[in-house]
XYZ file of C-alpha atoms in Angstrom:
252
model
C -5.179 -38.598 13.141
C -4.025 -35.055 12.560
C -2.016 -33.263 15.210
C -1.461 -29.549 15.810
C 2.080 -28.160 16.072
C 3.682 -28.756 19.480
C 3.754 -25.147 20.674
C 4.634 -21.683 19.507
C 7.311 -21.271 22.234
C 9.382 -24.288 21.143
C 12.741 -23.097 19.794
C 13.702 -26.162 17.749
C 11.700 -29.107 16.446
C 13.648 -32.288 15.701
C 11.702 -33.946 12.887
C 12.671 -37.591 13.373
C 12.196 -40.164 10.629
C 13.590 -43.664 10.354
C 15.701 -44.780 7.421
C 13.831 -48.082 7.405
C 10.228 -48.724 6.365
C 9.180 -45.390 7.913
C 11.114 -43.251 5.414
C 8.791 -40.951 3.455
C 9.918 -37.769 1.676
C 6.424 -36.301 1.491
C 5.986 -36.656 5.245
C 9.288 -34.852 5.765
C 8.107 -31.975 3.563
C 4.874 -31.755 5.562
C 6.776 -31.767 8.879
C 9.046 -28.956 7.697
C 6.125 -26.806 6.516
C 4.243 -27.186 9.812
C 7.353 -26.625 11.959
C 8.310 -23.461 10.088
C 4.748 -22.132 10.332
C 4.825 -22.605 14.112
C 7.866 -20.332 14.341
C 10.183 -23.127 15.492
C 13.467 -24.034 13.816
C 13.099 -27.408 12.023
C 15.980 -29.900 12.116
C 15.502 -33.147 10.191
C 16.919 -36.137 12.061
C 17.360 -39.260 9.940
C 17.618 -42.073 12.479
C 18.680 -45.698 11.907
C 21.406 -44.664 9.477
C 22.968 -48.092 10.001
C 20.206 -49.770 7.925
C 20.384 -47.315 5.010
C 22.084 -48.822 1.952
C 22.999 -45.485 0.333
C 23.101 -42.825 3.023
C 24.774 -40.134 0.909
C 22.139 -40.307 -1.852
C 19.289 -40.426 0.676
C 20.572 -37.371 2.528
C 20.920 -35.501 -0.770
C 17.297 -36.260 -1.654
C 16.171 -35.055 1.786
C 18.224 -31.843 1.554
C 16.613 -31.070 -1.807
C 13.208 -31.103 -0.079
C 14.225 -29.706 3.316
C 13.327 -26.075 2.670
C 16.655 -24.987 4.121
C 16.330 -27.093 7.281
C 19.465 -28.757 8.661
C 19.646 -32.517 7.962
C 21.333 -34.853 10.478
C 21.850 -38.612 10.078
C 22.531 -40.907 13.022
C 21.946 -44.267 14.613
C 20.559 -43.400 18.042
C 21.466 -46.791 19.511
C 25.081 -46.725 18.322
C 26.019 -43.045 17.993
C 25.949 -40.168 20.483
C 22.863 -38.025 19.723
C 24.176 -35.430 22.165
C 27.109 -34.656 19.874
C 25.008 -34.522 16.706
C 22.284 -32.336 18.233
C 24.507 -30.260 20.547
C 24.129 -26.946 18.616
C 20.415 -26.878 19.470
C 20.592 -28.200 23.048
C 21.999 -25.154 24.830
C 20.911 -24.037 28.294
C 17.462 -22.435 28.269
C 16.425 -23.777 24.851
C 13.180 -25.758 24.454
C 13.244 -28.499 21.838
C 10.708 -31.110 20.745
C 10.923 -34.534 19.109
C 8.249 -35.200 16.474
C 7.830 -38.247 14.265
C 5.976 -41.481 13.636
C 5.861 -44.334 16.130
C 8.985 -46.447 16.144
C 11.385 -43.904 14.596
C 13.437 -43.743 17.808
C 12.297 -40.515 19.493
C 12.311 -41.998 22.992
C 15.630 -43.761 22.327
C 17.149 -40.410 21.334
C 15.655 -38.787 24.444
C 17.058 -41.515 26.704
C 20.524 -41.180 25.169
C 20.403 -37.416 25.703
C 19.318 -37.937 29.322
C 21.917 -40.625 29.951
C 19.273 -42.899 31.458
C 16.347 -45.056 30.301
C 13.741 -42.694 31.716
C 11.362 -43.081 28.762
C 9.966 -46.456 27.741
C 10.883 -47.824 24.307
C 9.836 -50.838 22.248
C 10.826 -52.499 18.987
C 8.971 -51.855 15.741
C 6.801 -54.577 14.199
C 8.821 -56.759 11.863
C 6.211 -57.053 9.070
C 5.719 -53.315 8.416
C 8.385 -51.510 10.493
C 5.646 -49.571 12.302
C 5.926 -48.541 15.922
C 3.442 -49.325 18.667
C 2.894 -45.947 20.368
C 5.287 -46.537 23.280
C 4.977 -42.856 24.243
C 1.292 -42.144 24.876
C 1.539 -38.546 26.074
C 3.892 -35.609 25.839
C 6.855 -35.873 28.189
C 8.807 -32.775 29.291
C 12.276 -33.501 30.663
C 15.287 -31.363 31.520
C 18.527 -32.420 29.877
C 21.878 -32.342 31.699
C 22.991 -29.267 29.720
C 19.926 -27.264 30.761
C 17.765 -27.588 27.633
C 14.125 -28.662 27.983
C 13.095 -31.603 25.796
C 9.545 -32.547 24.789
C 9.025 -36.142 23.626
C 5.701 -36.523 21.784
C 3.547 -39.581 20.964
C 4.070 -41.130 17.549
C 1.900 -39.691 14.798
C 0.241 -41.465 11.882
C -0.596 -38.141 10.211
C 0.292 -34.495 10.756
C -2.373 -32.110 9.512
C -1.501 -28.715 8.085
C -2.437 -25.981 10.600
C -1.068 -23.036 8.689
C -1.829 -20.698 5.787
C -0.887 -20.781 2.119
C 1.845 -18.177 2.608
C 3.636 -20.407 5.133
C 3.413 -23.351 2.746
C 5.042 -21.258 0.018
C 7.802 -20.233 2.445
C 8.578 -23.909 3.124
C 8.764 -24.510 -0.642
C 10.826 -21.432 -1.454
C 12.545 -23.261 -4.322
C 9.160 -23.587 -6.052
C 8.361 -19.926 -5.396
C 11.727 -18.874 -6.841
C 11.082 -20.740 -10.090
C 7.449 -19.553 -10.262
C 8.658 -15.947 -10.132
C 9.943 -16.471 -13.669
C 6.513 -17.280 -15.142
C 5.303 -14.995 -17.920
C 2.063 -14.204 -16.088
C 1.983 -13.104 -12.442
C -1.217 -15.113 -11.831
C 0.091 -18.255 -13.551
C -1.536 -21.382 -12.102
C 1.189 -23.653 -13.570
C -1.454 -25.665 -15.381
C -0.578 -25.392 -19.057
C -0.287 -21.601 -19.401
C 2.247 -20.335 -21.981
C 5.549 -19.186 -20.552
C 5.149 -21.196 -17.348
C 8.604 -21.380 -15.736
C 7.489 -24.191 -13.409
C 6.444 -26.422 -16.307
C 9.767 -25.711 -18.025
C 11.728 -26.521 -14.857
C 9.891 -29.836 -14.457
C 10.413 -30.690 -18.115
C 14.167 -30.100 -18.030
C 14.667 -31.752 -14.648
C 15.456 -28.663 -12.577
C 12.366 -29.261 -10.424
C 11.072 -32.571 -9.105
C 7.520 -33.150 -10.380
C 6.571 -35.084 -7.248
C 7.748 -32.254 -4.986
C 5.713 -29.720 -6.967
C 2.634 -31.982 -6.811
C 3.015 -32.233 -3.037
C 3.391 -28.446 -2.792
C 0.093 -27.999 -4.653
C -1.548 -30.604 -2.411
C -0.431 -28.850 0.796
C -1.418 -25.479 -0.668
C -4.947 -26.762 -1.347
C -5.109 -28.294 2.145
C -4.137 -24.965 3.696
C -6.698 -23.106 1.560
C -9.415 -25.536 2.650
C -8.441 -25.060 6.285
C -8.571 -21.281 5.862
C -12.087 -21.591 4.410
C -13.141 -23.647 7.419
C -11.627 -21.072 9.750
C -13.537 -18.281 8.005
C -16.785 -20.243 8.182
C -16.237 -20.909 11.884
C -15.453 -17.246 12.542
C -18.613 -16.186 10.708
C -20.673 -18.672 12.725
C -19.224 -17.334 15.986
C -20.060 -13.783 14.925
C -23.630 -14.727 13.962
C -24.165 -16.428 17.320
C -22.666 -13.444 19.135
C -24.986 -10.932 17.444
C -27.960 -13.255 17.823
C -27.299 -13.358 21.569
C -26.947 -9.552 21.670
C -30.230 -9.026 19.809
C -32.017 -11.512 22.085
C -30.669 -9.729 25.133
C -31.911 -6.390 23.768
C -35.366 -7.816 23.066
C -35.570 -9.310 26.541
C -34.508 -5.978 27.983
C -37.238 -4.165 26.036
C -39.878 -6.640 27.244
C -38.933 -6.009 30.870
C -39.470 -2.263 30.515
């Protein structure tokens, strides 16, 4: 189910994905958009690098969709996560681990703590999916003074942000779109569309643009729901006020 961002006062969000059956570029794009909208600094952590056949190419594809976020590759069981993540684990910082079940969030947390304080389990062999070892948010203090939040694995992360934040996460799309002939270009067959030209000549990935439009529509739908809810709250508020006034008049 969908999950809201961890918290507005988190400094850095480690967006953990496995380089096994969990790997999904669209999910990474969604994570980055939501993390940036929350005000936190997103850092993409590609775990299980030891099972990736072409790590260099995979990291390049992630960087092209990272929206400027730092990309780190590691094998949490074999490497030292503390060294890789050290720049964001300074005293007084609050960081969070977010990702699907089985990507290694609790393993990373345990390696950072230097003890097996958080329970872990293996992924299922047939689909590489985790089994929700962490069932609630865990807040722990790391030896260097940083506070770490380990979150339950997520099957889906809903967009809880506005269209402007989505565009900020896809700034490469916005940069190309600025070259369209018409300021209100919808990138849907209009003449002089710079986005269509960039897709045609390979400068922009068509799948990334399609996902951008999908997230943009999701954010617009959410904003409509928010407006409808706000209007309903206002109607109920004024209905209660009018009822109170009528009751007051009757008592006179």
